[in-house]
Amino acid sequence: MFVRPRPTACALARAAFLLLASVSVSAPSHSAEMSARDTSRIVSVGGDVTEILYELGLGDNVVAIDTTSVFPPQIPSEKKSVGYMRALSSEGVLAVRPTLILATDKAGPPEVVAALKASSTPFITIDGPDTPEGVAEKVKQVAAIVGKEEAGETLAQRIRTEFEAAADARKTIAKPIKALFLLSVQSGRALAGGRNTAADAMLALAGAENVVNSFDGYKPLSGEAALALAPDAIIVMKAAPGHRTAEASGPIATEIAAITGLANTPAVKDGRIIEFDGSLMLQFGPRAPQAAHDLMHILYPDLVPTRRIN
Amino acid sequence: MLKPTPAEDLRTHTRSARDRTRSRGLIVLGMAFLLTAFLSLSVGPSGITLLSLPQVIAEVTGYSAGTGGHEALVLLDIRLPRTLLAMYVGAALAVSGAIMQGMFRNPLADPGLIGVSSGAALFAVAMIAFGDAYLPAIKAALGVHALPVAAFVGGLGATALLVGLTNGRRVISTGTLLLAGVALAALASALMGVVAYLSDDRALRDLTLWTLGSLAGASWSKVIGTLPFALVLALLLPRLIRDLNGLLLGEAEAYHLGVNVQRAKMLIVFVTAGAVGAAVAVAGIVGFIGIVTPHIIRLVAGPDHRFLLPASALLGGTLAVAADMVARVAVAPAELPLGIITALIGAPFFLHLVLRRGAHG
């Protein structure tokens, strides 16, 4: 019953509501202009996309962002918000009068994305895998769209170089630390990052071994399973910038202590619960090499010196 | 407009001043309904109003070149389908709520009582969580409609299952149906828990958002998809009114008044399941409107279905359109889930109505 109706059916329905009897109606074709792009008013959806735009010097052209765009830190208070990237509103996005919409492939819901693609404003999806080359790829896609190929190439090259530096640092690690990433830990329930997640990719880039290799995605982890996995370090997502070792009596440590089994892992005994900036760790934007370095430094303080790379 | 029924002869008065007041009430509700709809077409984060309509009509009919603006897209392809769907969803939920409350003779009955909402929700969240992995062919074939279709099939399937289970010797016992419906809803919600438990972070967020209800995904194809259900509901309404007014007196009494009770109940169950299934399919779970709208009308005008059903439809549609307007502009350019607003605005208002009535006896 919900078959995609033919365009004529749509047009007829519209015509009927417009009370235009005896007038032939053809649905107007809203096709995106593929010629010289107007980048004066960009809506950026996805933290990685927004950061790339800022790196390319187009921050002032961004008129609205989504709630996952949190860097540079002042932007959530400066720019209009179109809401969570998976719950966009078609008219809301068009209301900021964008000349260009750049969105991560995670943007949704699908019907809203379809409606935006049907508008006269170009809607372009940026995607790349959670790998060093994937980040460079995303940078090049954005750069090509906004006509900043040269700056894009420079930035992509810088990111590659920084990742190579991280790879060199990784080589000095003799024995990888067994780490567990928790997306959230609340009221006795821990959501752990398994295979095929950004967390898994970042742990590998930081020279750690993800102890969760039995499932894909983020899933609840029981205390008993955590005990059996015996992580040496637990990394917990933090919704604010900066990283630190969780205070022994702080809220995170208290939540973890409440899960019997998880509380008895080597990581908790050694006090290696690390709170890490979630957007930095999981978005795989231009700061991904920085994230790998920071995480490596926290896990291997003696081997990897701290280094602010940007 | 409607033929008097035997049930009405039992009433102490026939067409009276009260009936005239009710007709006027329907006219007022109808005007509110239309006014809200026009307002809804004119309100939105982009600031485009119906003042652009002449220009849009000229553009669409080819009398003038497009201005390159978004007026036509926003008015015709975003707000119009959205408003029409909100009208349908609100009206279908409210009428179905009234019908359910009438059939079960239970003021707490809501449109989801016959399993349709739970079944729809279960199938929808299963599609969100497992569609890509296990049903790629279906997802590819249906595209953005995979979710509404799954919800609709689940809703109707659950109702069919419920009727099949409780339909002893072709007799639907409303008591059994009510209890079995509650049990089935509990089972569906447990299965939804299983789906949530097995799904990843992305699917978890999507299914949470879906269960909060939203009309952000409104489109012409969904309007066309719900049209048959709106028509069937409108055509069968007069018939249902007679049967429901009979059932108000009790099943035995209704039978003696010439109501084919079993057939009426079958019709009621499946018409409601179709109407609510389509509403849930296009909007997700929108609470409150279905259970409360009929009560508001009853508090004001009594239980006669001749007035209750059309008035519920108009008021339900008005409430849904108004709530959707709030959803669009409250946090513009972002969007609020519709289900949150219907409950946030509706519940306190209803409480006030009930308590005020309590004070007057």
XYZ file of C-alpha atoms in Angstrom:
671
model
C 0.000 0.000 0.000
C 2.859 2.370 0.596
C 4.284 1.881 -2.840
C 6.128 4.864 -4.163
C 3.468 6.613 -6.244
C 4.254 7.787 -9.716
C 5.220 11.425 -9.923
C 2.018 12.075 -11.826
C 0.002 10.761 -8.888
C 1.767 13.204 -6.614
C 1.209 16.005 -9.026
C -2.461 15.136 -9.335
C -2.866 15.055 -5.588
C -1.247 18.443 -5.325
C -3.358 19.794 -8.134
C -6.529 18.545 -6.480
C -5.661 20.333 -3.290
C -4.875 23.474 -5.156
C -8.412 23.308 -6.544
C -7.159 23.809 -10.041
C -9.552 21.890 -12.219
C -8.818 21.665 -15.943
C -5.256 22.907 -15.650
C -2.535 20.524 -16.689
C 0.000 20.140 -13.948
C 3.538 18.961 -14.103
C 5.574 18.497 -10.961
C 8.404 20.989 -10.965
C 11.778 19.327 -11.023
C 13.933 20.519 -8.168
C 17.375 19.573 -9.340
C 20.527 20.619 -7.569
C 22.687 23.096 -9.443
C 25.866 21.274 -10.270
C 27.694 24.312 -11.611
C 29.652 26.807 -9.524
C 28.603 26.222 -5.955
C 27.396 28.945 -3.658
C 29.034 28.283 -0.293
C 27.809 31.448 1.389
C 25.359 29.681 3.717
C 26.214 26.106 4.626
C 24.233 23.776 6.878
C 26.688 21.237 8.275
C 25.390 17.971 9.719
C 27.889 15.730 11.530
C 30.767 16.737 13.780
C 33.399 15.461 11.354
C 31.956 17.475 8.454
C 31.727 20.637 10.569
C 35.329 20.322 11.770
C 36.584 19.847 8.223
C 34.723 22.985 7.098
C 36.316 24.965 9.931
C 39.759 23.573 9.099
C 39.286 24.675 5.494
C 38.511 28.191 6.713
C 34.779 28.094 5.956
C 33.601 28.383 9.566
C 32.050 31.782 8.945
C 29.980 30.374 6.074
C 28.381 27.726 8.299
C 24.931 29.016 9.325
C 23.598 25.990 11.181
C 24.994 22.798 12.697
C 23.597 19.638 14.286
C 23.994 18.604 17.923
C 26.965 16.334 17.176
C 29.007 19.346 15.988
C 30.783 20.412 19.185
C 34.181 21.578 17.920
C 35.447 24.311 17.822
C 33.995 24.512 21.350
C 32.282 27.879 20.954
C 30.104 26.874 17.981
C 27.140 25.255 19.753
C 26.389 28.639 21.322
C 27.184 30.613 18.160
C 25.363 28.710 15.432
C 21.742 27.715 14.958
C 21.024 24.062 15.715
C 19.043 21.855 13.336
C 18.796 19.211 16.084
C 20.158 15.685 16.305
C 21.597 14.444 13.021
C 19.212 11.469 12.877
C 16.115 13.568 13.575
C 16.352 16.482 11.172
C 13.381 18.552 10.052
C 13.137 19.296 6.329
C 11.556 22.691 6.722
C 13.815 23.495 9.673
C 16.935 22.962 7.585
C 15.526 24.986 4.675
C 14.443 27.726 7.107
C 18.028 28.858 7.649
C 18.107 29.571 3.875
C 21.139 27.395 3.109
C 22.874 27.539 -0.245
C 24.513 24.171 0.460
C 23.784 21.262 2.809
C 26.703 19.013 3.722
C 25.794 15.956 5.779
C 27.341 12.831 7.167
C 25.939 9.566 5.816
C 24.424 9.063 9.281
C 21.925 11.907 8.720
C 18.228 11.029 8.870
C 15.350 10.270 8.956
C 15.456 8.971 5.340
C 12.233 10.760 4.305
C 13.620 14.106 5.449
C 16.891 13.502 3.619
C 14.840 12.618 0.517
C 12.832 15.843 0.843
C 15.999 17.914 1.236
C 17.542 16.233 -1.794
C 14.409 17.202 -3.728
C 14.853 20.860 -2.805
C 16.719 23.294 -5.012
C 19.508 23.454 -2.414
C 22.340 21.002 -3.136
C 22.416 18.259 -0.467
C 25.677 16.363 -0.466
C 26.578 13.333 1.634
C 30.095 12.982 3.002
C 31.237 9.532 4.014
C 34.367 7.547 4.570
C 35.392 4.561 6.683
C 36.810 4.989 10.211
C 40.406 4.712 9.040
C 43.256 7.209 8.529
C 42.624 7.117 4.775
C 38.894 7.467 5.401
C 39.454 10.758 7.218
C 41.644 12.048 4.379
C 38.945 10.914 1.954
C 36.249 12.897 3.783
C 38.486 15.976 3.785
C 38.979 15.697 0.026
C 35.250 15.226 -0.609
C 34.385 18.378 1.353
C 37.235 20.337 -0.226
C 36.131 19.407 -3.742
C 32.557 20.520 -3.035
C 33.479 23.912 -1.598
C 36.186 24.529 -4.184
C 39.105 24.432 -1.749
C 40.986 21.525 -3.332
C 44.394 22.929 -2.516
C 43.668 23.575 1.149
C 41.961 20.189 1.264
C 45.015 18.414 -0.114
C 47.221 20.188 2.428
C 44.913 19.220 5.275
C 44.593 15.614 4.075
C 48.378 15.400 3.842
C 48.776 16.830 7.355
C 46.317 14.260 8.693
C 48.188 11.436 6.962
C 51.496 12.658 8.397
C 50.033 12.867 11.889
C 48.601 9.363 11.603
C 52.019 8.131 10.449
C 53.563 9.722 13.530
C 51.010 7.877 15.637
C 51.870 4.656 13.802
C 55.574 5.196 14.552
C 54.753 5.704 18.222
C 52.694 2.506 18.163
C 55.730 0.526 17.047
C 57.417 1.222 20.384
C 54.648 -0.612 22.218
C 55.828 -4.063 23.148
C 52.654 -5.415 24.705
C 49.315 -3.867 23.751
C 47.063 -2.978 26.662
C 43.742 -4.792 26.805
C 41.157 -2.053 26.774
C 37.390 -1.880 27.105
C 35.416 1.055 25.683
C 32.109 1.948 27.347
C 29.745 4.236 25.444
C 27.711 4.696 28.593
C 27.579 3.236 32.047
C 24.381 3.856 33.932
C 22.305 2.207 36.614
C 24.064 -1.120 36.403
C 24.143 -1.236 32.609
C 27.280 -0.807 30.565
C 27.171 -0.352 26.763
C 30.450 -1.677 25.404
C 31.998 -0.979 22.000
C 32.457 -4.166 19.976
C 33.834 -4.795 16.502
C 33.053 -2.513 13.562
C 32.671 0.572 15.728
C 34.542 3.861 15.689
C 35.665 3.026 19.238
C 37.215 -0.237 18.064
C 39.055 1.562 15.267
C 40.354 4.257 17.624
C 41.558 1.710 20.206
C 43.577 0.020 17.447
C 45.045 3.372 16.337
C 46.056 4.051 19.945
C 47.872 0.737 20.158
C 45.360 -0.931 22.441
C 43.617 -4.243 22.021
C 39.811 -4.124 22.219
C 38.868 -6.932 24.602
C 35.381 -7.107 23.107
C 35.684 -9.163 19.959
C 32.612 -11.340 20.245
C 30.008 -8.878 18.954
C 29.508 -5.982 16.535
C 28.355 -2.507 17.486
C 27.577 -1.179 20.942
C 25.826 -3.680 23.181
C 25.190 -4.142 26.884
C 27.991 -6.007 28.658
C 27.298 -8.008 31.782
C 29.592 -7.825 34.792
C 30.397 -11.479 34.414
C 31.455 -11.082 30.790
C 33.535 -8.029 31.712
C 35.274 -10.048 34.427
C 36.112 -12.779 31.925
C 37.442 -10.207 29.421
C 39.726 -8.812 32.142
C 40.518 -5.374 30.607
C 43.598 -3.544 31.907
C 42.032 -0.201 31.084
C 38.474 1.040 30.745
C 37.756 4.037 28.524
C 34.449 5.772 29.196
C 32.907 8.306 26.830
C 32.704 11.807 28.197
C 30.382 14.425 26.733
C 32.845 17.269 27.262
C 36.303 18.146 25.940
C 39.466 16.986 27.704
C 40.498 13.607 29.052
C 41.405 12.507 32.513
C 41.729 9.501 34.696
C 38.404 9.182 36.489
C 38.433 10.185 40.140
C 38.312 7.184 42.406
C 35.167 8.445 44.078
C 33.721 10.306 41.098
C 30.391 9.535 39.389
C 31.897 7.332 36.652
C 33.921 5.248 39.098
C 30.843 4.901 41.297
C 28.725 3.692 38.366
C 31.385 1.176 37.353
C 31.823 0.008 40.940
C 28.092 -0.688 41.039
C 28.449 -3.413 38.398
C 29.800 -6.465 40.171
C 32.277 -8.185 37.927
C 33.179 -5.010 36.081
C 34.317 -3.621 39.441
C 36.662 -6.593 39.892
C 38.567 -6.174 36.615
C 42.315 -5.337 36.616
C 41.460 -1.917 35.133
C 39.423 -0.891 38.171
C 41.910 -2.396 40.638
C 44.748 -0.401 39.044
C 42.596 2.707 38.845
C 42.840 2.866 35.052
C 39.425 4.227 34.246
C 39.883 6.912 31.622
C 37.268 9.507 30.725
C 37.786 10.495 27.111
C 36.105 13.156 24.967
C 33.534 11.170 23.008
C 33.304 13.456 19.980
C 37.086 13.418 19.643
C 37.297 9.657 19.927
C 34.392 8.583 17.738
C 33.841 11.142 14.998
C 36.931 10.496 12.888
C 37.276 14.088 11.792
C 40.484 16.113 11.402
C 41.292 15.658 15.106
C 41.372 11.851 14.880
C 45.207 11.669 14.895
C 45.158 13.910 17.973
C 42.719 11.503 19.590
C 44.944 8.521 18.810
C 47.948 10.334 20.287
C 46.140 11.486 23.395
C 44.736 8.043 24.069
C 48.132 6.458 23.495
C 49.763 8.891 25.890
C 47.189 8.113 28.588
C 47.612 4.362 28.118
C 51.425 4.357 27.728
C 52.678 7.462 29.565
C 56.265 6.220 29.686
C 56.493 5.223 26.025
C 54.584 7.958 24.264
C 55.313 11.553 25.194
C 52.411 13.965 25.220
C 52.342 16.013 22.058
C 49.842 18.608 21.047
C 49.796 18.165 17.324
C 47.481 20.998 16.468
C -28.786 13.464 8.132
C -29.005 10.132 9.910
C -32.005 7.816 10.176
C -33.297 7.534 13.730
C -32.494 4.138 15.164
C -34.429 1.948 17.580
C -31.852 2.843 20.184
C -32.910 6.444 19.953
C -36.539 5.599 20.633
C -35.457 4.502 24.073
C -34.163 7.952 24.797
C -36.467 10.232 26.760
C -36.403 12.885 24.078
C -35.913 12.700 20.352
C -34.657 15.596 18.218
C -34.552 18.367 20.750
C -32.774 21.519 21.732
C -29.846 19.377 22.728
C -29.517 18.051 19.189
C -29.506 21.560 17.808
C -26.794 22.550 20.269
C -24.797 19.555 19.133
C -25.114 20.453 15.481
C -23.835 23.905 16.333
C -21.028 22.265 18.303
C -20.029 20.226 15.252
C -19.964 23.373 13.120
C -17.713 25.108 15.664
C -15.401 22.072 15.828
C -15.322 21.874 12.035
C -14.339 25.522 11.801
C -11.608 25.042 14.397
C -10.387 22.046 12.421
C -10.150 23.992 9.165
C -8.680 27.065 10.852
C -5.928 24.994 12.489
C -5.189 23.342 9.163
C -4.826 26.694 7.393
C -2.678 27.981 10.236
C -0.545 24.850 9.986
C 0.066 25.540 6.294
C 1.136 29.042 7.166
C 3.376 28.329 10.163
C 6.875 26.950 10.064
C 10.520 27.644 10.739
C 11.147 28.991 7.239
C 8.706 31.879 7.709
C 7.013 31.082 4.399
C 3.256 31.741 4.709
C 0.180 31.186 2.581
C 0.743 34.691 1.228
C 3.133 33.025 -1.223
C 0.336 30.774 -2.480
C -0.625 32.780 -5.590
C 2.999 32.841 -6.689
C 3.349 29.109 -5.990
C 0.227 28.288 -8.008
C 1.555 30.356 -10.902
C 4.866 28.551 -10.650
C 3.391 25.039 -10.493
C 0.969 25.592 -13.354
C 3.719 27.033 -15.492
C 2.245 30.539 -15.762
C 5.411 31.993 -14.306
C 8.965 30.856 -13.969
C 10.138 29.515 -10.619
C 11.770 32.080 -8.388
C 14.342 29.573 -7.224
C 12.939 29.907 -3.704
C 11.686 27.078 -1.554
C 8.089 28.337 -1.378
C 6.596 25.646 -3.629
C 8.571 22.844 -1.976
C 7.782 23.963 1.575
C 4.079 24.633 1.028
C 3.204 21.778 -1.310
C 5.654 18.992 -0.544
C 6.464 19.530 3.117
C 3.643 21.320 4.946
C 0.606 20.203 2.937
C 1.259 16.447 3.203
C 2.277 16.966 6.808
C -0.916 18.802 7.668
C -3.097 16.252 5.869
C -1.349 13.391 7.651
C -1.689 15.134 11.021
C -5.423 15.546 10.321
C -5.737 11.886 9.463
C -3.631 10.615 12.367
C -5.472 12.735 14.938
C -8.923 11.942 13.560
C -8.230 8.211 13.150
C -6.793 7.841 16.653
C -9.589 9.842 18.298
C -12.411 8.057 16.444
C -10.817 4.678 17.086
C -10.468 5.557 20.768
C -14.140 6.502 20.924
C -15.148 3.294 19.132
C -12.998 1.123 21.408
C -14.354 2.785 24.533
C -17.860 2.250 23.224
C -17.376 -1.376 22.274
C -15.626 -2.349 25.492
C -17.835 -0.009 27.518
C -14.661 0.906 29.316
C -13.510 4.522 29.623
C -9.871 3.419 29.806
C -9.901 1.669 26.454
C -7.566 3.190 23.895
C -7.147 2.493 20.186
C -4.179 0.256 20.875
C -6.191 -2.143 22.992
C -6.729 -4.689 20.219
C -3.005 -5.136 19.786
C -2.615 -2.893 16.750
C -0.196 -0.352 18.263
C 1.933 -2.975 19.989
C 2.125 -5.127 16.880
C 2.959 -2.125 14.701
C 5.603 -0.904 17.110
C 7.179 -4.342 17.385
C 7.458 -4.775 13.615
C 8.716 -1.231 13.172
C 11.502 -1.529 15.729
C 12.418 -4.946 14.342
C 12.691 -3.365 10.886
C 14.871 -0.572 12.281
C 17.136 -2.965 14.143
C 17.392 -5.916 11.764
C 16.133 -4.651 8.396
C 19.545 -3.909 6.949
C 21.073 -7.152 8.139
C 18.300 -9.681 7.512
C 15.811 -8.150 5.108
C 17.978 -6.233 2.633
C 15.727 -7.214 -0.285
C 12.609 -5.813 1.379
C 14.429 -2.679 2.484
C 15.842 -2.144 -0.976
C 12.484 -2.681 -2.668
C 10.506 -0.421 -0.350
C 13.149 2.209 0.386
C 11.832 4.820 2.795
C 8.513 2.951 2.985
C 9.983 -0.185 4.536
C 9.245 1.095 8.019
C 5.611 2.188 7.516
C 4.824 -1.038 5.667
C 6.387 -3.122 8.449
C 4.426 -1.180 11.064
C 1.168 -1.604 9.181
C 1.645 -5.333 8.612
C 2.565 -5.794 12.280
C -0.461 -3.876 13.487
C -2.960 -5.752 11.360
C -1.205 -9.066 12.029
C -1.400 -8.606 15.786
C -5.105 -7.790 15.609
C -5.823 -10.772 13.368
C -3.913 -12.992 15.786
C -5.859 -11.620 18.736
C -9.228 -12.127 17.049
C -8.181 -15.597 15.906
C -7.184 -16.552 19.440
C -10.259 -15.170 21.171
C -12.819 -16.010 18.526
C -14.418 -19.079 20.118
C -17.276 -20.461 17.968
C -17.332 -17.246 15.924
C -18.330 -15.251 18.972
C -16.100 -12.399 20.049
C -16.340 -11.916 23.765
C -15.321 -8.363 24.549
C -14.173 -9.364 28.039
C -11.820 -12.014 26.682
C -10.682 -9.686 23.905
C -9.823 -6.973 26.430
C -7.735 -9.261 28.635
C -6.082 -11.041 25.715
C -5.284 -7.638 24.203
C -3.547 -6.567 27.394
C -1.600 -9.837 27.472
C -0.616 -9.514 23.823
C 0.531 -5.910 24.383
C 2.691 -7.085 27.283
C 4.175 -9.806 25.095
C 4.862 -7.357 22.254
C 6.499 -4.912 24.626
C 8.710 -7.704 25.996
C 9.703 -8.644 22.444
C 10.458 -4.975 21.761
C 12.739 -5.136 24.777
C 14.495 -8.113 23.203
C 14.919 -6.172 19.936
C 16.258 -3.136 21.822
C 18.642 -5.364 23.740
C 19.976 -6.926 20.556
C 20.267 -3.709 18.572
C 23.287 -1.482 18.264
C 23.620 2.098 19.370
C 22.458 3.528 16.027
C 19.321 1.406 15.857
C 18.615 2.058 19.525
C 18.492 5.801 18.919
C 16.373 5.419 15.797
C 13.858 3.175 17.502
C 13.656 5.434 20.532
C 12.915 8.367 18.243
C 10.337 6.334 16.329
C 8.429 5.369 19.457
C 8.157 9.060 20.380
C 6.132 9.668 17.221
C 6.812 12.241 14.525
C 5.430 13.538 11.258
C 8.808 14.796 10.041
C 8.805 12.099 7.368
C 5.484 13.179 5.834
C 5.270 12.844 2.066
C 2.653 12.625 -0.669
C 3.160 8.896 -0.999
C 2.172 8.471 2.651
C -0.878 10.667 2.127
C -1.926 8.477 -0.796
C -1.220 5.370 1.290
C -3.521 6.497 4.109
C -6.285 7.792 1.834
C -8.112 4.425 1.508
C -8.230 4.088 5.294
C -9.615 7.584 5.702
C -12.303 6.809 3.105
C -13.277 3.450 4.627
C -13.497 5.045 8.068
C -15.675 7.876 6.764
C -17.981 5.513 4.848
C -18.467 3.065 7.704
C -18.867 5.664 10.432
C -22.677 6.057 10.105
C -23.091 2.270 10.316
C -20.854 2.051 13.360
C -22.795 4.808 15.097
C -25.997 2.740 15.103
C -24.260 -0.391 16.322
C -22.319 1.425 19.021
C -25.373 3.235 20.342
C -27.030 -0.182 20.587
C -24.007 -1.647 22.358
C -24.092 1.223 24.855
C -27.161 -0.466 26.376
C -25.460 -3.850 26.547
C -24.935 -6.692 24.098
C -28.230 -8.491 24.758
C -30.185 -5.257 24.468
C -28.362 -4.356 21.270
C -29.261 -7.767 19.853
C -32.925 -7.194 20.633
C -32.729 -3.823 18.931
C -31.722 -5.645 15.770
C -27.967 -5.093 15.891
C -26.034 -8.047 14.529
C -23.713 -7.918 17.524
C -21.038 -10.344 16.353
C -20.787 -8.839 12.911
C -20.712 -5.340 14.384
C -17.858 -6.296 16.692
C -15.886 -7.879 13.855
C -16.390 -4.768 11.741
C -15.400 -2.490 14.621
C -12.228 -4.438 15.364
C -10.987 -4.536 11.791
C -11.956 -1.002 10.817
C -10.164 0.274 13.913
C -7.146 -1.934 13.302
C -6.807 -0.636 9.742
C -7.284 3.006 10.710
C -4.891 2.881 13.670
C -2.417 0.673 11.806
C -2.162 3.268 9.034
C -1.836 6.092 11.584
C 0.957 4.352 13.487
C 2.638 3.455 10.203
C 2.962 7.072 9.112
C 3.526 8.783 12.467
C 4.912 6.246 14.925
C 3.411 6.130 18.387
C 1.377 9.250 19.148
C -0.104 8.828 22.591
C -2.896 10.590 24.414
C -5.069 11.750 21.495
C -6.840 8.410 21.121
C -7.775 7.911 24.745
C -8.510 11.467 25.795
C -10.264 13.200 22.888
C -13.469 11.106 23.223
C -13.528 11.868 26.957
C -13.338 15.589 26.336
C -16.294 15.330 23.964
C -18.257 13.104 26.374
C -17.645 15.463 29.279
C -19.156 18.255 27.230
C -21.852 16.492 25.231
C -22.632 13.034 26.587
C -22.139 9.558 25.122
C -24.376 9.580 22.017
C -22.175 8.279 19.184
C -24.063 10.305 16.581
C -22.237 13.307 17.954
C -19.310 11.634 19.692
C -17.704 10.079 16.591
C -17.707 13.064 14.211
C -16.820 15.447 17.044
C -13.952 13.207 18.172
C -12.648 13.069 14.609
C -12.689 16.857 14.272
C -11.189 17.517 17.710
C -8.576 14.763 17.347
C -7.503 16.123 13.974
C -7.357 19.656 15.358
C -5.236 18.563 18.339
C -2.793 16.597 16.177
C -2.368 19.445 13.675
C -1.863 21.955 16.510
C 0.644 19.690 18.290
C 2.547 19.174 15.050
C 2.765 22.940 14.585
C 4.394 23.174 18.012
C 6.714 20.285 17.071
C 7.904 22.239 14.052
C 8.474 25.658 15.594
C 9.259 25.087 19.293
C 12.958 24.407 18.815
C 13.296 25.578 15.184
C 15.250 24.883 13.067
C 15.330 21.578 14.928
C 12.258 19.407 15.491
C 10.519 17.962 18.568
C 8.885 14.524 18.578
C 5.101 14.830 18.206
C 4.229 12.222 20.839
C 5.966 14.258 23.531
C 3.884 17.335 22.765
C 0.506 15.592 22.622
C 1.098 14.280 26.130
C 2.776 17.427 27.517
C -0.032 19.744 26.457
C -2.927 17.317 26.589
C -2.439 15.587 29.920
C -2.544 18.664 32.202
C -5.500 20.073 30.277
C -7.406 16.826 30.607
C -6.594 16.578 34.302
C -7.975 20.076 34.777
C -11.149 19.109 32.927
C -11.671 15.962 34.993
C -11.008 17.678 38.340
C -13.268 20.626 37.506
C -16.038 18.219 36.601
C -15.400 16.332 39.844
C -15.919 19.553 41.809
C -19.325 20.011 40.193
C -20.301 16.446 40.990
